[in-house]
Amino acid sequence: MSIIANTMLCNVNEQPDVVVNCAALSVPRACEVDPTAAMAINVPSVLVKWLSSFSNGGTLLIHLSTDQVYEGTKSFYKEDDETLPVNVYGRSKVAAEQFISANYSNFAILRSSIIYGPQTVSPVPKSLPVQWMDSVLAKGDAMEFFHDEFRCPIYIKDLVTIVWTLTNRWISGREQIQLLLNVGGPDRVSRVQMAEAVAHIRGYNLSLIKPVSSSTVNRGVKSPADISMDITRLIQTLNMSTTAFRDGVKLTLEAELASTS
């Protein structure tokens, strides 16, 4: 990956105004299997070195991190809370945050929760959470969902708005930006509650949703129990709110239906 990145960046001669770094090995189990690859891919050392080669520091680096930097032992983590990740994926993302903040002057690190929304124009090669739940419940078969893991899923269009707002702020002002933001929706939800939202909107029988503990399933990786996040800083810094989970699910399913009609 670093060789490819080096080659690609060497072919870019003009300094960009903004770089949004979404590149990651983001499957926690894959990170457990190959920690070396996780660190090499998730810590953007080549990118930061290239950006630093421009003497004026005129590029804003917007870096996508994760809520899995938190330990998961309480609700509504704040940005200043200690990062104590329980798996390799989380540790690699903490390492990335530390590397960026120590080696680059203008950055916005976004600790994102589960991202959900309509399928992209070029479909992503993995199942999307709302679409997967919809397809499972549509079959009419009972399905187990975790009741004891909590996140604050963020609607994709909110995330795009955040990136766009930061980009415009940087381009219009060029004042130093060093931001760390929790990026999530306003709702703390379990997988059960996520599935229930889908079922309510689509009219599925709620009895199909069977709550189980996450401890009953061996996923090959430890997962934090509660990494819900306080998004007060996001709201105050960017003067915006994020979409309630049920509203986002409704928008997602409406978009999916429109794309197939």
CSV table of C-alpha atoms in Angstrom, one decimal:
chain,number,residue,atom,x,y,z
A,1,MET,CA,0.0,0.0,0.0
A,2,SER,CA,2.8,2.5,0.9
A,3,ILE,CA,4.5,1.8,-2.5
A,4,ILE,CA,1.3,2.5,-4.4
A,5,ALA,CA,0.6,5.6,-2.4
A,6,ASN,CA,4.2,6.9,-2.9
A,7,THR,CA,3.9,6.4,-6.7
A,8,MET,CA,0.5,8.1,-6.9
A,9,LEU,CA,1.5,11.0,-4.8
A,10,CYS,CA,4.7,11.5,-6.7
A,11,ASN,CA,2.6,12.1,-9.8
A,12,VAL,CA,0.7,14.9,-8.2
A,13,ASN,CA,2.6,18.2,-8.7
A,14,GLU,CA,0.1,20.8,-7.5
A,15,GLN,CA,-0.7,21.2,-3.8
A,16,PRO,CA,-4.4,20.5,-3.0
A,17,ASP,CA,-6.5,22.8,-0.9
A,18,VAL,CA,-8.0,20.0,1.1
A,19,VAL,CA,-7.4,16.2,1.4
A,20,VAL,CA,-10.1,14.0,2.8
A,21,ASN,CA,-8.5,10.7,4.0
A,22,CYS,CA,-11.0,7.9,4.0
A,23,ALA,CA,-8.5,5.1,3.3
A,24,ALA,CA,-8.4,2.5,5.9
A,25,LEU,CA,-8.4,-1.2,6.8
A,26,SER,CA,-11.7,-0.8,8.6
A,27,VAL,CA,-12.8,-4.4,9.3
A,28,PRO,CA,-11.8,-5.1,12.9
A,29,ARG,CA,-11.4,-8.8,12.4
A,30,ALA,CA,-9.0,-8.2,9.5
A,31,CYS,CA,-7.0,-5.9,11.6
A,32,GLU,CA,-6.7,-8.6,14.3
A,33,VAL,CA,-5.5,-11.1,11.7
A,34,ASP,CA,-2.8,-8.8,10.3
A,35,PRO,CA,-1.9,-6.0,12.8
A,36,THR,CA,1.1,-5.0,10.8
A,37,ALA,CA,-1.0,-4.3,7.7
A,38,ALA,CA,-3.6,-2.4,9.9
A,39,MET,CA,-0.9,-0.1,11.2
A,40,ALA,CA,0.7,0.4,7.8
A,41,ILE,CA,-2.6,1.2,6.1
A,42,ASN,CA,-4.4,3.1,8.9
A,43,VAL,CA,-1.5,5.4,9.9
A,44,PRO,CA,-1.2,7.8,6.9
A,45,SER,CA,2.5,8.4,7.2
A,46,VAL,CA,3.2,8.6,3.5
A,47,LEU,CA,0.3,11.1,3.0
A,48,VAL,CA,1.4,13.3,5.9
A,49,LYS,CA,5.0,13.3,4.6
A,50,TRP,CA,3.9,14.3,1.2
A,51,LEU,CA,1.7,17.1,2.5
A,52,SER,CA,4.6,18.3,4.7
A,53,SER,CA,6.8,18.6,1.6
A,54,PHE,CA,4.9,21.8,0.7
A,55,SER,CA,6.5,24.5,2.7
A,56,ASN,CA,3.4,26.7,3.3
A,57,GLY,CA,1.2,24.2,5.2
A,58,GLY,CA,-1.6,25.3,2.8
A,59,THR,CA,-3.6,22.0,2.8
A,60,LEU,CA,-6.2,21.0,5.3
A,61,LEU,CA,-6.1,17.3,6.1
A,62,ILE,CA,-9.6,15.9,7.0
A,63,HIS,CA,-9.0,12.5,8.4
A,64,LEU,CA,-11.7,9.9,9.1
A,65,SER,CA,-11.1,8.2,12.4
A,66,THR,CA,-13.5,6.0,14.5
A,67,ASP,CA,-15.6,5.7,17.7
A,68,GLN,CA,-13.7,2.5,18.3
A,69,VAL,CA,-10.8,4.6,19.8
A,70,TYR,CA,-12.9,4.5,23.0
A,71,GLU,CA,-12.9,1.7,25.6
A,72,GLY,CA,-16.7,1.3,25.6
A,73,THR,CA,-17.3,1.2,29.4
A,74,LYS,CA,-19.6,4.2,29.6
A,75,SER,CA,-22.1,6.3,27.5
A,76,PHE,CA,-21.5,9.5,25.5
A,77,TYR,CA,-17.8,9.8,25.3
A,78,LYS,CA,-16.3,13.3,24.9
A,79,GLU,CA,-13.3,14.1,22.7
A,80,ASP,CA,-11.1,14.7,25.7
A,81,ASP,CA,-11.8,11.4,27.3
A,82,GLU,CA,-9.0,8.9,27.4
A,83,THR,CA,-8.6,6.6,24.3
A,84,LEU,CA,-8.3,3.0,25.4
A,85,PRO,CA,-9.2,0.9,22.4
A,86,VAL,CA,-9.9,-2.8,23.0
A,87,ASN,CA,-8.9,-4.1,19.5
A,88,VAL,CA,-6.2,-3.6,16.9
A,89,TYR,CA,-8.4,-1.5,14.7
A,90,GLY,CA,-9.0,1.0,17.4
A,91,ARG,CA,-5.3,1.1,18.4
A,92,SER,CA,-4.3,1.7,14.7
A,93,LYS,CA,-6.7,4.6,14.5
A,94,VAL,CA,-5.4,6.1,17.8
A,95,ALA,CA,-1.9,5.8,16.3
A,96,ALA,CA,-3.1,7.6,13.2
A,97,GLU,CA,-4.6,10.5,15.2
A,98,GLN,CA,-1.4,10.8,17.2
A,99,PHE,CA,0.8,10.8,14.1
A,100,ILE,CA,-1.2,13.4,12.4
A,101,SER,CA,-1.4,15.8,15.4
A,102,ALA,CA,2.3,15.4,16.0
A,103,ASN,CA,3.5,15.8,12.4
A,104,TYR,CA,1.0,18.1,10.6
A,105,SER,CA,-0.2,21.7,11.2
A,106,ASN,CA,-3.7,21.8,9.8
A,107,PHE,CA,-6.1,19.0,10.4
A,108,ALA,CA,-9.6,17.9,11.3
A,109,ILE,CA,-9.9,14.4,12.8
A,110,LEU,CA,-13.4,13.1,12.6
A,111,ARG,CA,-14.2,10.2,15.0
A,112,SER,CA,-17.0,8.7,13.1
A,113,SER,CA,-19.6,6.2,14.3
A,114,ILE,CA,-21.4,3.7,12.0
A,115,ILE,CA,-22.0,5.4,8.7
A,116,TYR,CA,-25.4,4.6,7.0
A,117,GLY,CA,-27.4,5.9,4.1
A,118,PRO,CA,-28.3,5.1,0.5
A,119,GLN,CA,-26.1,2.9,-1.7
A,120,THR,CA,-23.4,4.9,-3.6
A,121,VAL,CA,-23.4,5.4,-7.4
A,122,SER,CA,-20.5,3.0,-7.5
A,123,PRO,CA,-21.7,0.3,-5.0
A,124,VAL,CA,-19.4,-0.3,-2.0
A,125,PRO,CA,-18.2,-3.9,-1.8
A,126,LYS,CA,-19.8,-4.7,1.6
A,127,SER,CA,-23.2,-4.8,3.1
A,128,LEU,CA,-24.6,-1.5,4.3
A,129,PRO,CA,-26.2,-1.7,7.8
A,130,VAL,CA,-29.8,-0.5,7.1
A,131,GLN,CA,-30.0,-2.3,3.7
A,132,TRP,CA,-28.8,-5.5,5.3
A,133,MET,CA,-31.3,-5.3,8.1
A,134,ASP,CA,-34.1,-4.6,5.6
A,135,SER,CA,-33.2,-7.6,3.5
A,136,VAL,CA,-33.0,-9.9,6.4
A,137,LEU,CA,-36.3,-8.9,7.9
A,138,ALA,CA,-38.0,-8.9,4.5
A,139,LYS,CA,-37.6,-12.6,4.3
A,140,GLY,CA,-39.9,-13.1,7.4
A,141,ASP,CA,-37.4,-15.2,9.3
A,142,ALA,CA,-36.4,-14.5,12.9
A,143,MET,CA,-33.0,-13.0,13.3
A,144,GLU,CA,-30.8,-12.3,16.3
A,145,PHE,CA,-29.5,-8.8,17.0
A,146,PHE,CA,-27.2,-7.5,19.9
A,147,HIS,CA,-29.0,-5.6,22.6
A,148,ASP,CA,-25.9,-4.7,24.6
A,149,GLU,CA,-23.7,-2.8,22.1
A,150,PHE,CA,-24.4,0.9,21.6
A,151,ARG,CA,-23.3,3.4,18.9
A,152,CYS,CA,-24.5,6.7,17.5
A,153,PRO,CA,-24.9,6.0,13.8
A,154,ILE,CA,-24.4,9.0,11.5
A,155,TYR,CA,-26.4,9.6,8.3
A,156,ILE,CA,-24.0,9.8,5.3
A,157,LYS,CA,-25.3,13.2,4.1
A,158,ASP,CA,-24.6,14.7,7.5
A,159,LEU,CA,-21.0,13.5,7.2
A,160,VAL,CA,-20.7,15.0,3.8
A,161,THR,CA,-22.1,18.3,5.2
A,162,ILE,CA,-19.4,18.2,7.9
A,163,VAL,CA,-16.6,17.7,5.4
A,164,TRP,CA,-18.1,20.4,3.1
A,165,THR,CA,-18.4,22.9,5.9
A,166,LEU,CA,-14.8,22.3,7.1
A,167,THR,CA,-13.6,22.6,3.5
A,168,ASN,CA,-15.4,25.9,2.9
A,169,ARG,CA,-14.2,27.3,6.3
A,170,TRP,CA,-10.6,26.5,5.3
A,171,ILE,CA,-10.8,27.8,1.8
A,172,SER,CA,-12.4,31.1,2.9
A,173,GLY,CA,-10.2,31.8,5.9
A,174,ARG,CA,-6.9,29.8,5.7
A,175,GLU,CA,-6.6,30.2,9.5
A,176,GLN,CA,-5.0,27.3,11.3
A,177,ILE,CA,-7.3,24.4,12.0
A,178,GLN,CA,-6.6,21.7,14.5
A,179,LEU,CA,-9.8,20.0,15.3
A,180,LEU,CA,-10.9,16.7,16.9
A,181,LEU,CA,-14.6,16.0,16.6
A,182,ASN,CA,-16.9,13.2,17.6
A,183,VAL,CA,-19.0,12.6,14.5
A,184,GLY,CA,-22.3,10.8,15.2
A,185,GLY,CA,-26.0,11.0,15.2
A,186,PRO,CA,-28.0,12.3,18.1
A,187,ASP,CA,-29.3,8.8,19.1
A,188,ARG,CA,-27.6,6.1,21.2
A,189,VAL,CA,-28.9,2.8,19.7
A,190,SER,CA,-28.2,-0.9,20.0
A,191,ARG,CA,-28.4,-3.3,17.0
A,192,VAL,CA,-31.9,-4.3,18.3
A,193,GLN,CA,-33.1,-0.7,18.2
A,194,MET,CA,-31.6,-0.2,14.8
A,195,ALA,CA,-33.5,-3.2,13.5
A,196,GLU,CA,-36.7,-2.1,15.2
A,197,ALA,CA,-36.4,1.3,13.4
A,198,VAL,CA,-36.2,-0.5,10.1
A,199,ALA,CA,-39.1,-2.8,11.0
A,200,HIS,CA,-41.4,0.1,12.0
A,201,ILE,CA,-40.8,2.0,8.8
A,202,ARG,CA,-41.2,-1.0,6.6
A,203,GLY,CA,-44.0,-2.6,8.5
A,204,TYR,CA,-42.3,-5.8,9.5
A,205,ASN,CA,-43.3,-7.9,12.5
A,206,LEU,CA,-41.2,-6.9,15.5
A,207,SER,CA,-41.3,-10.4,16.8
A,208,LEU,CA,-38.8,-11.3,14.1
A,209,ILE,CA,-36.2,-9.4,16.1
A,210,LYS,CA,-34.6,-11.6,18.7
A,211,PRO,CA,-32.4,-9.7,21.3
A,212,VAL,CA,-29.2,-11.5,22.2
A,213,SER,CA,-26.0,-10.6,24.1
A,214,SER,CA,-22.9,-9.9,22.1
A,215,SER,CA,-21.1,-12.3,24.4
A,216,THR,CA,-22.9,-15.2,22.8
A,217,VAL,CA,-21.1,-14.7,19.4
A,218,ASN,CA,-17.4,-15.2,18.8
A,219,ARG,CA,-16.5,-12.7,16.1
A,220,GLY,CA,-12.8,-13.2,16.4
A,221,VAL,CA,-12.2,-9.7,17.8
A,222,LYS,CA,-13.1,-7.9,21.0
A,223,SER,CA,-15.8,-5.2,20.4
A,224,PRO,CA,-16.4,-2.3,22.8
A,225,ALA,CA,-19.8,-2.4,24.5
A,226,ASP,CA,-20.8,1.3,24.6
A,227,ILE,CA,-19.0,3.8,22.4
A,228,SER,CA,-21.9,6.3,22.1
A,229,MET,CA,-20.5,9.8,21.7
A,230,ASP,CA,-21.3,13.3,23.0
A,231,ILE,CA,-21.5,15.5,19.8
A,232,THR,CA,-21.8,18.9,21.6
A,233,ARG,CA,-18.5,20.1,20.2
A,234,LEU,CA,-19.5,19.2,16.7
A,235,ILE,CA,-22.8,21.1,17.0
A,236,GLN,CA,-21.2,24.2,18.5
A,237,THR,CA,-18.2,24.3,16.3
A,238,LEU,CA,-20.0,23.8,13.0
A,239,ASN,CA,-23.4,25.2,14.0
A,240,MET,CA,-25.3,22.2,12.8
A,241,SER,CA,-27.3,19.3,14.0
A,242,THR,CA,-27.3,15.7,12.8
A,243,THR,CA,-30.2,13.5,11.6
A,244,ALA,CA,-32.2,11.4,14.1
A,245,PHE,CA,-31.6,7.7,13.4
A,246,ARG,CA,-35.2,6.8,12.5
A,247,ASP,CA,-35.4,9.8,10.2
A,248,GLY,CA,-32.2,8.7,8.5
A,249,VAL,CA,-33.5,5.2,8.1
A,250,LYS,CA,-36.6,6.5,6.5
A,251,LEU,CA,-34.6,8.6,4.0
A,252,THR,CA,-32.3,5.7,3.3
A,253,LEU,CA,-35.1,3.3,2.5
A,254,GLU,CA,-37.0,5.8,0.4
A,255,ALA,CA,-33.9,6.4,-1.6
A,256,GLU,CA,-33.4,2.7,-2.1
A,257,LEU,CA,-37.0,2.3,-3.3
A,258,ALA,CA,-36.6,5.3,-5.7
A,259,SER,CA,-33.4,3.8,-7.2
A,260,THR,CA,-35.2,0.5,-8.1
A,261,SER,CA,-38.4,2.0,-9.5
